[in-house]
Coordinates of C-alpha atoms in Angstrom, one line a residue:
M1212 CA 9.0 18.7 16.2
P1213 CA 11.1 19.7 19.2
H1214 CA 9.9 21.8 22.1
Q1215 CA 10.5 25.6 21.0
E1216 CA 12.1 28.1 24.3
H1217 CA 12.1 31.8 23.5
L1218 CA 13.3 35.1 25.0
P1219 CA 14.7 35.2 28.2
Q1220 CA 12.3 36.2 30.9
A1221 CA 12.6 39.0 33.7
G1222 CA 13.7 38.5 36.9
G1223 CA 16.6 38.5 39.0
E1224 CA 19.4 34.8 39.1
L1225 CA 16.3 33.2 42.0
A1226 CA 12.9 33.7 40.8
H1227 CA 10.8 32.8 43.6
R1228 CA 7.1 31.7 42.3
G1229 CA 4.4 32.7 44.6
G1230 CA 1.0 32.0 45.5
V1231 CA -0.7 35.3 43.2
R1232 CA -4.0 35.0 41.8
G1233 CA -3.6 33.9 38.4
A1234 CA -4.6 31.6 35.7
P1235 CA -7.6 30.2 38.2
A1236 CA -8.7 33.6 39.4
R1237 CA -9.2 34.5 35.9
A1238 CA -10.8 31.2 35.3
A1239 CA -13.2 31.7 38.0
F1240 CA -14.2 34.9 36.6
L1241 CA -15.2 34.2 33.4
I1242 CA -17.2 31.0 35.0
R1243 CA -19.6 34.0 36.3
R1244 CA -20.0 35.2 33.0
G1245 CA -22.1 32.8 31.2
W1246 CA -22.3 30.0 29.3
L1247 CA -19.5 30.5 27.1
A1248 CA -17.6 30.5 30.6
P1249 CA -16.3 27.3 30.6
L1250 CA -14.5 27.6 27.0
L1251 CA -13.2 31.2 27.9
A1252 CA -11.7 29.7 31.2
V1253 CA -9.7 26.6 29.4
L1254 CA -8.3 28.7 27.0
A1255 CA -6.9 31.2 29.8
L1256 CA -5.9 27.8 31.6
L1257 CA -4.0 27.1 28.2
L1258 CA -2.4 30.1 27.6
A1259 CA -1.9 31.1 30.9
G1260 CA 0.0 28.1 31.9
P1261 CA 1.0 25.9 35.2
A1262 CA -0.3 27.9 38.1
P1263 CA 2.4 29.7 40.3
A1264 CA 3.5 27.9 43.7
A1265 CA 3.1 29.0 47.1
A1266 CA 5.9 31.4 48.1
G1267 CA 9.2 29.6 49.6
E1268 CA 8.4 26.3 48.3
L1269 CA 10.7 25.9 44.9
L1270 CA 13.6 28.0 44.0
E1271 CA 13.3 28.6 39.5
L1272 CA 16.6 29.7 38.7
A1273 CA 15.6 31.3 35.5
R1274 CA 18.9 33.6 34.8
A1275 CA 22.1 31.3 34.1
Q1276 CA 25.7 32.0 32.6
A1277 CA 26.4 30.4 29.0
V1278 CA 28.9 29.2 27.2
R1279 CA 29.3 27.8 23.8
G1280 CA 31.5 24.7 23.1
G1281 CA 32.2 22.2 20.2
W1282 CA 30.7 18.6 20.3
H1283 CA 33.5 16.7 21.6
D1284 CA 34.5 19.3 24.5
A1285 CA 34.3 17.4 27.9
A1286 CA 34.9 20.5 30.2
P1287 CA 33.5 24.4 29.4
P1288 CA 35.7 27.0 28.2
E1289 CA 37.3 29.3 31.2
A1290 CA 36.3 32.5 29.6
G1291 CA 33.3 33.8 27.0
W1292 CA 30.7 32.8 29.9
Q1293 CA 27.8 35.3 29.7
A1294 CA 24.7 36.0 31.6
V1295 CA 21.1 34.4 29.7
G1296 CA 17.2 34.2 30.6
L1297 CA 15.5 31.1 30.5
P1298 CA 14.1 29.4 29.3
D1299 CA 16.4 29.9 26.9
N1300 CA 16.8 29.4 22.8
W1301 CA 20.5 29.7 21.9
A1302 CA 19.6 30.2 18.1
V1303 CA 18.6 34.1 19.0
R1304 CA 22.0 34.3 20.1
W1305 CA 24.4 32.1 18.0
P1306 CA 21.9 31.7 14.9
S1307 CA 24.5 29.2 13.4
H1308 CA 25.6 27.2 16.3
D1309 CA 25.9 23.3 16.3
G1310 CA 27.4 21.6 19.0
V1311 CA 27.2 22.3 23.1
V1312 CA 26.6 25.1 25.3
W1313 CA 27.2 24.7 28.9
Y1314 CA 24.6 26.1 31.4
R1315 CA 26.1 27.0 34.8
F1316 CA 23.4 27.9 37.7
T1317 CA 24.5 29.0 41.5
W1318 CA 22.4 28.6 44.6
Q1319 CA 22.9 28.9 48.2
H1320 CA 21.9 25.4 50.7
A1321 CA 21.9 26.0 54.4
G1322 CA 21.8 22.7 56.6
D1323 CA 22.2 19.3 56.2
A1324 CA 18.9 17.9 54.2
P1325 CA 19.1 16.7 50.5
A1326 CA 18.0 18.7 47.6
A1327 CA 15.7 18.2 44.5
L1328 CA 16.5 19.2 40.9
M1329 CA 14.5 19.5 38.3
L1330 CA 14.7 20.1 34.5
A1331 CA 11.4 20.1 32.3
W1332 CA 13.4 19.7 29.1
I1333 CA 16.4 19.6 27.6
N1334 CA 17.0 20.3 24.3
M1335 CA 18.3 18.2 21.9
A1336 CA 20.2 16.4 24.8
G1337 CA 22.7 16.5 27.7
S1338 CA 24.5 15.9 31.0
V1339 CA 23.9 17.6 34.2
Y1340 CA 27.0 17.9 37.1
V1341 CA 26.4 18.9 40.5
N1342 CA 30.1 20.8 42.1
G1343 CA 31.6 18.8 39.3
I1344 CA 30.3 15.7 40.1
E1345 CA 28.4 14.3 37.0
L1346 CA 24.7 13.4 37.9
H1347 CA 22.9 12.3 34.5
R1348 CA 23.8 11.9 30.9
D1349 CA 21.5 10.9 27.9
A1350 CA 22.3 7.8 26.0
S1351 CA 23.7 9.9 22.3
L1352 CA 25.1 13.4 23.0
L1353 CA 26.5 13.5 19.3
E1354 CA 24.0 12.6 16.5
P1355 CA 21.9 10.5 16.3
L1356 CA 21.1 12.7 19.2
T1357 CA 18.7 11.6 22.3
R1358 CA 15.8 13.3 22.4
S1359 CA 15.0 14.7 25.7
W1360 CA 12.9 17.7 24.6
N1361 CA 10.1 16.3 25.9
T1362 CA 11.2 14.5 29.2
P1363 CA 11.2 16.0 32.8
R1364 CA 13.7 14.9 34.7
Q1365 CA 14.5 15.5 38.4
W1366 CA 17.2 14.3 41.0
L1367 CA 17.8 14.4 44.6
V1368 CA 20.9 15.2 45.5
A1369 CA 22.5 13.5 48.9
P1370 CA 24.1 15.4 51.5
A1371 CA 27.4 14.6 50.8
L1372 CA 27.5 16.4 47.4
L1373 CA 26.2 19.5 48.7
R1374 CA 27.8 22.3 50.2
E1375 CA 27.1 24.4 53.2
G1376 CA 26.9 28.3 51.3
E1377 CA 27.0 28.8 47.5
N1378 CA 26.5 25.2 45.1
T1379 CA 26.6 25.1 41.1
V1380 CA 25.5 23.2 38.2
L1381 CA 26.7 22.2 35.1
V1382 CA 24.4 21.5 32.0
R1383 CA 25.9 20.2 28.8
V1384 CA 23.5 20.5 26.4
A1385 CA 24.0 19.4 22.7
G1386 CA 21.5 20.7 19.8
M1387 CA 21.3 22.2 16.5
A1388 CA 20.0 26.2 16.1
A1389 CA 17.7 25.3 13.6
Y1390 CA 15.8 23.1 16.0
Q1391 CA 16.2 25.8 18.9
G1392 CA 18.5 23.9 21.2
G1393 CA 18.4 25.7 25.1
L1394 CA 17.4 24.4 28.5
P1395 CA 14.7 26.0 30.6
P1396 CA 14.7 27.2 34.2
L1397 CA 16.4 24.6 37.1
L1398 CA 13.8 23.8 40.0
V1399 CA 15.6 23.1 43.4
G1400 CA 13.8 22.7 46.5
E1401 CA 12.4 20.6 49.0
P1402 CA 12.3 16.8 47.5
A1403 CA 8.3 16.2 47.9
Q1404 CA 7.8 19.8 46.6
V1405 CA 10.0 19.2 43.0
Q1406 CA 7.9 15.7 43.0
S1407 CA 5.0 17.4 42.8
R1408 CA 6.1 19.6 39.9
Y1409 CA 7.7 17.1 38.4
E1410 CA 4.5 14.8 38.3
E1411 CA 2.6 17.7 36.7
E1412 CA 5.1 17.9 34.0
L1413 CA 5.3 14.4 33.7
L1414 CA 1.3 14.4 33.1
W1415 CA 1.5 16.9 30.6
R1416 CA 4.8 16.0 28.3
H1417 CA 4.2 11.7 29.0
D1418 CA 1.4 11.1 30.2
L1419 CA -1.3 12.7 28.6
P1420 CA -0.3 12.0 25.1
L1421 CA 0.2 8.4 25.6
I1422 CA -3.2 8.6 26.1
A1423 CA -4.3 10.6 23.5
M1424 CA -1.9 8.1 21.3
A1425 CA -4.2 5.1 22.9
A1426 CA -7.2 7.2 22.0
S1427 CA -6.0 7.4 18.7
V1428 CA -5.2 3.4 18.1
V1429 CA -8.8 2.6 18.6
I1430 CA -10.2 5.0 16.3
V1431 CA -7.6 3.8 13.7
L1432 CA -8.7 0.6 14.0
L1433 CA -12.4 1.2 15.1
F1434 CA -12.9 3.1 11.8
G1435 CA -10.9 1.2 9.7
G1436 CA -12.4 -2.0 10.4
L1437 CA -16.1 -0.1 9.6
W1438 CA -14.2 1.1 6.4
L1439 CA -13.0 -2.8 5.4
M1440 CA -17.0 -3.9 6.2
R1441 CA -18.5 -0.9 4.1
P1442 CA -15.6 -0.1 1.7
R1443 CA -17.8 2.6 0.0
E1444 CA -18.2 4.7 3.2
T1445 CA -14.5 6.0 2.4
A1446 CA -14.8 9.1 4.6
Y1447 CA -14.4 6.1 7.9
A1448 CA -11.5 5.4 5.9
W1449 CA -9.4 8.9 5.4
F1450 CA -11.1 9.2 9.2
A1451 CA -9.0 6.1 10.1
L1452 CA -5.9 7.9 8.1
M1453 CA -6.6 10.7 9.6
S1454 CA -6.0 9.5 12.8
L1455 CA -3.4 7.1 12.2
A1456 CA -1.2 10.2 10.5
W1457 CA -2.5 12.1 14.0
L1458 CA -1.1 9.1 16.0
L1459 CA 2.6 8.8 14.3
F1460 CA 2.7 12.2 14.9
E1461 CA 2.1 12.5 18.6
F1462 CA 4.2 9.7 18.7
N1463 CA 7.0 12.6 18.7
H1464 CA 6.2 13.3 22.5
L1465 CA 7.4 10.1 23.2
A1466 CA 10.4 9.3 21.2
T1467 CA 13.3 9.3 22.4
S1468 CA 15.7 8.4 19.7
P1469 CA 15.1 9.1 16.0
W1470 CA 16.0 5.8 15.7
P1471 CA 15.3 4.4 12.5
L1472 CA 15.8 7.6 10.7
A1473 CA 19.8 8.7 10.7
G1474 CA 19.4 11.8 12.8
T1475 CA 17.4 14.7 13.7
D1476 CA 17.3 16.0 10.5
A1477 CA 15.4 13.2 8.9
W1478 CA 13.5 12.9 12.2
Q1479 CA 11.9 16.4 11.8
A1480 CA 11.4 16.0 7.9
L1481 CA 8.9 12.9 8.9
N1482 CA 7.5 14.8 11.4
T1483 CA 6.4 18.0 9.1
S1484 CA 5.3 15.4 6.2
L1485 CA 2.9 13.1 9.2
L1486 CA 1.5 16.9 10.0
V1487 CA 1.0 17.7 5.9
F1488 CA -0.3 14.4 5.3
F1489 CA -2.6 14.6 8.3
A1490 CA -4.0 18.0 7.6
A1491 CA -4.7 16.7 3.8
A1492 CA -6.4 13.8 5.3
F1493 CA -8.5 16.1 7.6
L1494 CA -9.5 17.5 4.6
L1495 CA -10.3 15.0 2.7
F1496 CA -12.6 13.3 5.2
V1497 CA -14.5 16.7 5.1
L1498 CA -14.7 16.4 1.7
R1499 CA -16.1 12.7 1.7
L1500 CA -18.2 13.1 4.2
R1501 CA -19.8 16.3 2.9
R1502 CA -20.0 14.9 -0.6
E1503 CA -19.4 18.1 -2.3
E1504 CA -19.7 19.0 -5.8
G1505 CA -16.3 19.3 -7.7
A1506 CA -14.5 17.3 -4.9
P1507 CA -11.9 15.0 -7.5
L1508 CA -10.7 18.8 -8.4
V1509 CA -10.2 19.6 -4.8
E1510 CA -8.6 16.0 -4.0
A1511 CA -6.1 16.6 -6.5
A1512 CA -5.3 19.9 -5.5
I1513 CA -4.8 18.4 -1.9
W1514 CA -2.8 15.8 -2.9
L1515 CA -1.0 18.4 -5.2
A1516 CA 0.4 20.6 -2.3
A1517 CA 1.0 17.7 0.0
V1518 CA 3.3 16.4 -2.9
L1519 CA 4.8 19.5 -2.9
A1520 CA 5.2 19.9 0.7
W1521 CA 6.8 16.9 1.3
A1522 CA 9.5 17.1 -1.6
D1523 CA 10.4 20.4 -0.3
L1524 CA 10.9 19.0 3.0
W1525 CA 12.9 15.8 1.9
S1526 CA 15.3 17.7 -0.4
L1527 CA 16.2 20.8 2.0
P1528 CA 19.4 21.2 3.6
R1529 CA 19.8 21.5 6.9
T1530 CA 20.0 25.5 6.9
G1531 CA 16.7 26.1 5.2
M1532 CA 15.3 23.6 7.4
A1533 CA 13.9 25.8 10.1
A1534 CA 11.8 28.1 8.0
H1535 CA 10.5 25.9 5.8
R1536 CA 9.5 23.9 8.5
A1537 CA 7.4 26.4 9.9
L1538 CA 6.2 27.1 6.2
W1539 CA 4.5 23.8 6.3
S1540 CA 3.5 23.5 9.8
S1541 CA 1.6 27.1 9.6
V1542 CA 0.4 26.1 6.4
A1543 CA -0.9 22.6 7.9
A1544 CA -2.1 23.9 10.7
A1545 CA -4.3 26.8 8.3
A1546 CA -5.6 23.7 6.5
T1547 CA -6.6 22.3 9.2
A1548 CA -8.6 25.3 11.4
T1549 CA -10.4 25.0 7.7
A1550 CA -11.2 21.5 7.8
A1551 CA -12.4 22.0 11.4
V1552 CA -14.9 24.4 10.1
G1553 CA -15.8 21.9 7.4
V1554 CA -17.0 19.7 9.8
F1555 CA -19.1 22.1 11.9
A1556 CA -21.1 23.0 9.3
V1557 CA -21.2 19.1 7.8
R1558 CA -25.4 18.7 8.1
W1559 CA -25.0 15.4 10.6
P1560 CA -28.1 13.2 10.4
V1561 CA -28.6 11.9 14.2
S1562 CA -26.8 15.3 15.8
S1563 CA -29.0 17.6 18.4
R1564 CA -28.5 21.1 19.4
R1565 CA -26.3 19.5 22.2
E1566 CA -23.7 17.7 20.3
R1567 CA -23.3 20.4 17.4
T1568 CA -22.6 22.6 20.6
L1569 CA -20.5 20.1 22.4
L1570 CA -19.2 20.1 18.9
L1571 CA -19.1 23.8 18.3
V1572 CA -16.8 24.2 21.9
L1573 CA -14.1 21.1 21.1
M1574 CA -13.6 22.6 17.7
L1575 CA -12.7 26.4 19.4
I1576 CA -10.7 24.6 22.1
V1577 CA -8.9 22.8 19.8
L1578 CA -8.0 25.7 17.5
A1579 CA -7.5 27.6 20.6
A1580 CA -4.7 25.3 21.8
A1581 CA -3.1 24.6 18.0
A1582 CA -2.6 28.4 17.6
H1583 CA -1.3 28.4 20.9
D1584 CA 1.1 25.7 19.9
L1585 CA 1.5 27.4 16.5
L1586 CA 2.5 30.9 18.4
V1587 CA 4.9 28.5 21.4
F1588 CA 6.6 26.7 17.9
L1589 CA 7.1 30.4 16.1
Q1590 CA 8.3 31.5 18.8
W1591 CA 6.3 34.3 19.1
L1592 CA 4.6 33.3 22.6
P1593 CA 6.9 32.4 25.3
G1594 CA 5.6 28.6 26.9
T1595 CA 7.1 25.5 27.7
R1596 CA 3.9 23.0 26.8
Y1597 CA 2.2 21.6 23.5
Y1598 CA -1.6 21.1 24.1
A1599 CA -3.3 20.4 20.4
G1600 CA -2.5 17.1 21.2
I1601 CA -4.5 16.8 23.6
A1602 CA -7.1 18.8 22.9
S1603 CA -7.4 17.0 19.4
C1604 CA -7.5 14.1 20.9
A1605 CA -10.8 14.9 22.2
L1606 CA -12.0 16.5 19.2
L1607 CA -11.4 12.9 17.1
V1608 CA -13.3 11.0 20.3
A1609 CA -16.3 13.2 19.5
L1610 CA -15.9 13.2 15.7
A1611 CA -16.0 9.2 16.5
V1612 CA -18.9 9.1 18.5
L1613 CA -20.9 11.3 16.0
L1614 CA -19.5 9.0 13.2
A1615 CA -20.2 5.7 15.2
R1616 CA -23.6 7.1 16.0
R1617 CA -24.1 8.3 11.7
F1618 CA -23.2 4.5 11.5
T1619 CA -25.5 3.2 14.1
Q1620 CA -28.4 5.6 13.1
A1621 CA -27.6 4.0 9.5
L1622 CA -28.3 0.3 11.0
R1623 CA -31.2 1.1 12.4
E1624 CA -32.6 2.9 9.5
T1625 CA -31.7 -0.7 7.5
E1626 CA -33.3 -2.9 10.6
Q1627 CA -36.4 -0.7 9.9
F1628 CA -36.4 -0.9 6.1
N1629 CA -35.6 -4.6 7.0
A1630 CA -38.7 -4.9 9.1
R1631 CA -40.9 -2.5 6.6
L1632 CA -39.3 -5.4 3.6
I1633 CA -40.3 -8.7 6.2
A1634 CA -43.9 -7.6 6.5
Q1635 CA -44.9 -6.7 2.8
V1636 CA -42.8 -10.2 2.2
E1637 CA -44.9 -11.8 4.8
A1638 CA -47.9 -10.1 2.6
A1639 CA -46.4 -11.2 -0.7
K1640 CA -46.2 -14.5 0.7
T1641 CA -49.7 -14.3 1.9
E1642 CA -51.0 -13.1 -1.5
L1643 CA -48.9 -15.5 -3.3
R1644 CA -50.4 -18.8 -1.1
D1645 CA -54.1 -17.3 -1.8
T1646 CA -53.1 -17.2 -5.2
L1647 CA -51.4 -20.6 -5.6
E1648 CA -54.3 -22.0 -3.9
R1649 CA -56.5 -20.4 -6.8
T1650 CA -53.9 -21.7 -9.2
H1651 CA -54.3 -25.2 -7.5
A1652 CA -57.6 -25.5 -7.7
L1653 CA -57.7 -24.1 -11.5
K1654 CA -55.0 -26.7 -12.0
L1655 CA -56.7 -29.4 -10.7
M1656 CA -60.0 -28.6 -13.2
H1657 CA -57.4 -28.5 -15.8
A1658 CA -55.8 -31.4 -14.8
R1659 CA -59.3 -33.1 -15.0
A1660 CA -60.5 -31.3 -18.2
H1661 CA -57.1 -33.0 -19.3
E1662 CA -57.4 -36.4 -18.1
R1663 CA -60.9 -36.8 -19.7
V1664 CA -59.4 -35.3 -23.0
A1665 CA -56.2 -38.1 -22.6
L1666 CA -58.7 -40.9 -22.0
A1667 CA -60.9 -39.8 -24.7
S1668 CA -58.1 -39.8 -27.0
D1669 CA -56.9 -42.9 -25.5
L1670 CA -60.3 -44.8 -26.2
H1671 CA -60.5 -43.2 -29.6
D1672 CA -57.0 -44.2 -30.7
G1673 CA -57.1 -47.8 -28.5
L1674 CA -60.3 -49.2 -28.1
G1675 CA -61.4 -46.9 -31.4
G1676 CA -58.9 -48.4 -33.6
M1677 CA -59.7 -51.6 -32.2
L1678 CA -63.1 -51.8 -32.5
V1679 CA -62.7 -50.4 -36.2
G1680 CA -60.2 -53.2 -37.2
S1681 CA -62.0 -55.8 -35.4
I1682 CA -65.5 -55.0 -37.4
A1683 CA -63.9 -54.6 -40.5
S1684 CA -62.5 -58.1 -40.2
L1685 CA -66.0 -59.6 -39.1
E1686 CA -67.2 -57.5 -42.3
H1687 CA -65.2 -59.0 -44.7
A1688 CA -64.8 -62.1 -43.6
S1689 CA -65.6 -64.5 -46.5
Q1690 CA -66.7 -67.3 -44.1
P1691 CA -68.3 -67.1 -39.9
V1692 CA -65.1 -66.8 -37.9
P1693 CA -64.7 -68.9 -35.7
Q1694 CA -65.5 -68.7 -31.9
D1695 CA -61.6 -68.3 -30.4
R1696 CA -61.3 -66.0 -33.1
I1697 CA -63.8 -63.6 -31.6
L1698 CA -62.4 -64.2 -28.3
A1699 CA -58.6 -63.3 -29.6
M1700 CA -60.0 -59.9 -30.8
L1701 CA -62.1 -59.3 -27.6
K1702 CA -59.0 -60.2 -25.2
D1703 CA -57.0 -57.6 -27.5
L1704 CA -60.1 -55.3 -26.3
R1705 CA -59.4 -56.2 -22.9
D1706 CA -55.5 -55.8 -22.7
D1707 CA -56.0 -52.1 -24.2
L1708 CA -58.1 -51.5 -21.7
R1709 CA -56.1 -52.4 -19.1
L1710 CA -53.1 -50.3 -21.2
I1711 CA -55.7 -47.5 -20.8
L1712 CA -55.7 -47.7 -17.1
D1713 CA -52.2 -48.4 -16.4
A1714 CA -51.0 -45.4 -18.5
T1715 CA -54.1 -43.3 -16.4
G1716 CA -52.6 -44.8 -13.1
Q1717 CA -49.4 -43.4 -14.2
Q1718 CA -47.6 -46.2 -13.0
P1719 CA -44.3 -45.2 -11.6
G1720 CA -40.9 -46.3 -12.7
L1721 CA -39.5 -47.4 -16.0
Q1722 CA -40.3 -49.6 -18.3
P1723 CA -38.4 -51.1 -21.4
L1724 CA -40.0 -50.0 -25.0
D1725 CA -39.3 -52.7 -27.0
D1726 CA -41.8 -54.6 -23.6
V1727 CA -44.6 -52.2 -24.4
I1728 CA -44.5 -52.4 -28.5
A1729 CA -44.6 -55.9 -28.4
P1730 CA -48.4 -56.8 -27.7
L1731 CA -49.0 -53.5 -30.3
R1732 CA -47.1 -55.1 -33.4
H1733 CA -48.8 -58.8 -32.4
R1734 CA -52.1 -57.2 -33.0
L1735 CA -52.2 -55.0 -35.4
G1736 CA -49.9 -57.5 -37.5
T1737 CA -52.6 -59.7 -37.2
L1738 CA -55.1 -57.3 -38.2
F1739 CA -53.7 -55.4 -41.3
E1740 CA -52.9 -59.4 -42.7
A1741 CA -56.4 -59.9 -42.0
N1742 CA -56.5 -56.9 -44.1
G1743 CA -54.6 -58.3 -46.7
V1744 CA -51.4 -55.3 -46.1
V1745 CA -48.1 -56.1 -45.1
C1746 CA -47.1 -54.5 -42.2
R1747 CA -42.8 -54.9 -41.0
W1748 CA -41.2 -53.1 -38.3
H1749 CA -37.5 -52.0 -38.2
L1750 CA -36.5 -51.1 -34.5
L1751 CA -33.0 -49.3 -34.3
N1752 CA -31.1 -49.2 -30.9
V1753 CA -34.3 -49.3 -28.8
G1754 CA -33.1 -52.7 -27.2
D1755 CA -32.3 -51.1 -23.8
L1756 CA -34.1 -48.1 -24.2
T1757 CA -36.7 -47.3 -21.1
L1758 CA -39.3 -45.1 -20.7
T1759 CA -42.1 -43.8 -18.3
A1760 CA -44.9 -45.2 -18.0
S1761 CA -46.6 -42.2 -19.8
L1762 CA -43.8 -41.7 -22.7
N1763 CA -44.3 -45.2 -23.2
I1764 CA -47.9 -45.4 -24.0
G1765 CA -47.7 -41.9 -25.9
V1766 CA -45.4 -43.5 -28.4
L1767 CA -47.6 -46.4 -28.5
R1768 CA -51.0 -44.7 -29.2
F1769 CA -49.0 -42.0 -31.6
L1770 CA -47.6 -45.5 -33.5
Q1771 CA -51.5 -47.2 -33.2
E1772 CA -53.1 -44.0 -34.4
A1773 CA -50.6 -44.1 -37.0
L1774 CA -51.3 -47.5 -38.3
T1775 CA -54.9 -47.0 -38.1
N1776 CA -55.0 -44.3 -40.3
V1777 CA -53.3 -46.3 -42.8
L1778 CA -55.7 -49.1 -42.2
K1779 CA -58.8 -46.9 -42.7
H1780 CA -58.2 -44.2 -45.0
S1781 CA -55.0 -44.9 -46.9
G1782 CA -56.3 -47.9 -49.2
A1783 CA -52.0 -49.1 -49.0
R1784 CA -50.9 -52.4 -49.8
R1785 CA -47.6 -52.5 -47.5
A1786 CA -47.0 -50.2 -44.3
D1787 CA -43.7 -50.1 -42.7
V1788 CA -42.8 -49.0 -39.4
Y1789 CA -39.2 -47.3 -38.3
V1790 CA -38.5 -47.0 -34.6
T1791 CA -34.7 -45.5 -34.0
R1792 CA -32.9 -43.9 -31.1
T1793 CA -30.6 -41.1 -31.3
R1794 CA -28.1 -40.2 -28.6
T1795 CA -30.9 -37.2 -27.6
H1796 CA -34.1 -38.7 -29.6
L1797 CA -36.5 -41.0 -30.3
R1798 CA -37.6 -41.1 -33.8
L1799 CA -40.9 -42.5 -35.5
D1800 CA -41.4 -42.7 -39.0
V1801 CA -44.8 -44.7 -40.3
R1802 CA -44.5 -44.9 -44.1
D1803 CA -47.6 -46.5 -46.6
D1804 CA -48.1 -46.9 -50.6
G1805 CA -51.1 -45.8 -49.9
R1806 CA -53.3 -43.0 -51.9
G1807 CA -51.9 -40.5 -49.9
F1808 CA -53.6 -37.2 -48.9
A1809 CA -53.6 -32.9 -49.4
V1810 CA -51.4 -32.4 -46.1
E1811 CA -52.0 -28.4 -46.3
S1812 CA -55.9 -29.6 -45.4
A1813 CA -54.7 -32.0 -42.7
G1814 CA -56.1 -29.7 -40.5
D1815 CA -59.5 -29.4 -41.7
A1816 CA -60.4 -32.9 -42.6
P1817 CA -63.1 -34.3 -40.1
G1818 CA -62.2 -37.1 -37.3
N1819 CA -60.0 -36.8 -34.5
G1820 CA -57.0 -38.3 -36.0
L1821 CA -54.4 -36.0 -36.8
R1822 CA -55.6 -33.5 -34.4
N1823 CA -55.3 -36.9 -31.5
M1824 CA -51.5 -36.9 -33.4
R1825 CA -50.9 -33.5 -33.0
T1826 CA -51.9 -32.9 -29.1
R1827 CA -50.1 -36.2 -28.5
A1828 CA -47.1 -34.9 -30.0
E1829 CA -47.3 -32.0 -28.1
R1830 CA -47.8 -33.6 -24.6
L1831 CA -44.8 -35.7 -25.8
A1832 CA -42.5 -32.2 -26.2
G1833 CA -42.4 -34.1 -29.2
V1834 CA -42.7 -32.3 -33.4
V1835 CA -45.0 -34.5 -36.0
Q1836 CA -44.4 -34.1 -39.5
W1837 CA -46.6 -35.5 -42.2
Q1838 CA -45.2 -36.0 -46.3
S1839 CA -48.1 -37.3 -48.4
R1840 CA -48.4 -37.7 -52.5
P1841 CA -49.9 -40.9 -54.2
G1842 CA -48.1 -44.1 -53.4
R1843 CA -46.1 -42.6 -50.7
T1844 CA -46.9 -41.0 -47.3
V1845 CA -44.8 -40.8 -44.2
V1846 CA -45.8 -39.5 -40.6
T1847 CA -43.1 -38.8 -38.9
L1848 CA -42.9 -38.1 -34.7
L1849 CA -39.5 -36.7 -33.1
I1850 CA -39.1 -36.7 -29.4
D1851 CA -36.5 -35.4 -27.4
L1852 CA -35.4 -37.9 -24.8
L1853 CA -33.7 -34.8 -22.7
S1854 CA -36.7 -32.9 -21.9
A1855 CA -39.6 -35.5 -22.7
R1856 CA -41.6 -36.0 -19.2

């Protein structure tokens, strides 16, 4: 918003600023009053303005003559001049005047030394003439106007331009009544003294706002980045948006042109809209920080008020801008003060009493500065400077530090939790290691027992079946068995024992199923033939099937057990063996035409044959089934090749 100027000040045409006891003296008095003194001293300095210069150093021309002109006037009118006090706001005297006002100053100059002139601001743009010679002209004296309200200016006037005695300074100011067009007092004096005052004005009007904006940029980037890393921490997001809104709002103190907007009206609407957004974001930041109950309804009300403010500001005619801008600026200031109180009421998890006291002091300073600026803006208090931007920067930095400490405290707690978790994990690992060692020992015991059972099963199914067959052959022989026949039986027993040893050793690699079944077919074929039983084998799609040693021995033992049962118990005259491979399974079927047995009572039958077949099928991840009636018995084993080991 443009810098606001006020009612004429009392005093003569030439006001000498002396070295009286002013704000510094009052501040020194307050410092002796106790712990609240520094705060009160700062407030006194803010409200009192700059300290007066020593007597005789500078002339402050606090009165001038003024006359209205048109936008395109190149020279002031001859008549209509009237005396005005400075700083001047021509909206008080000419409420509807938009255009140009000419201000005329006179002062006495003696000698041939140069003189310096300074204006703290020009609202909105202007040109300066000394004794009829143009000394300065802003870039644009028509809409869009140059924004000179925030820029102090000084000029060194060479002796050639000065006259002995009375000299005249003419200032042409282009502005609008709605934005309080006007001019401050003109300073005239020694160049060094004017330079000192100019640097002071530049510090307050340019350098400090620039530093505040730089701090806001850092805060926006820091907390925007924290929010991107932790999206659930929405308080960081609103703090970053709040700081961004304040950054853009404070740019008003540095902008010298309304670009890229069309003109001053749009710039004022945008600037006030940013202030409203800042207040809304500040309130939302406090709500998210405190995690208030019912916050969604409050947030909806905040956004509704903000949208109403924006719609009002951007739809107003220029004649209503001044009043509505003042209204919404006051509302935003009140909302910001409410948010500040809310921030102080937050129970910061990492803040000490000293930090809370510091936060309170900073908030009181900001509130005092904001109240001062609002009163200046509403023209209820004289002054030419705004302090809320600088004070708010200190508050934003303090809040940023507290939020950063809160974040680091959360990280510290997370690290401590991680340390405790690591300790618990290490303890759990130790316990698990002990458990695994005990489990491993149990597994070894179970493995040994399993090997004994497997060995017993293999001996029963292999050597046992071979011995039974050999004994049956010898018992039923009608004549003495030749020696070579007995030797062949012993060799078969040797080969079967070797097969058991190979399976027990779990030889690595894959073996073709054909190669494993071939010896069994030969031995059992001879045995079945000797007992007068016809045995036929049917192998389908197993020519290229390779299995592990344990799986091969399991298949072999299953077939051996099934065929041994046929030979021992069925009384069959014919047996058929089917070995069939599908895409995912291996199917074994042993069929005979014997007397059959009761399937439902098979588990209660004496002997280990059927039980061994079921146990072996489970080890092979297979399923065994029996179908039996007189004249037809079928034993089926279905092995899933994908899950079998």
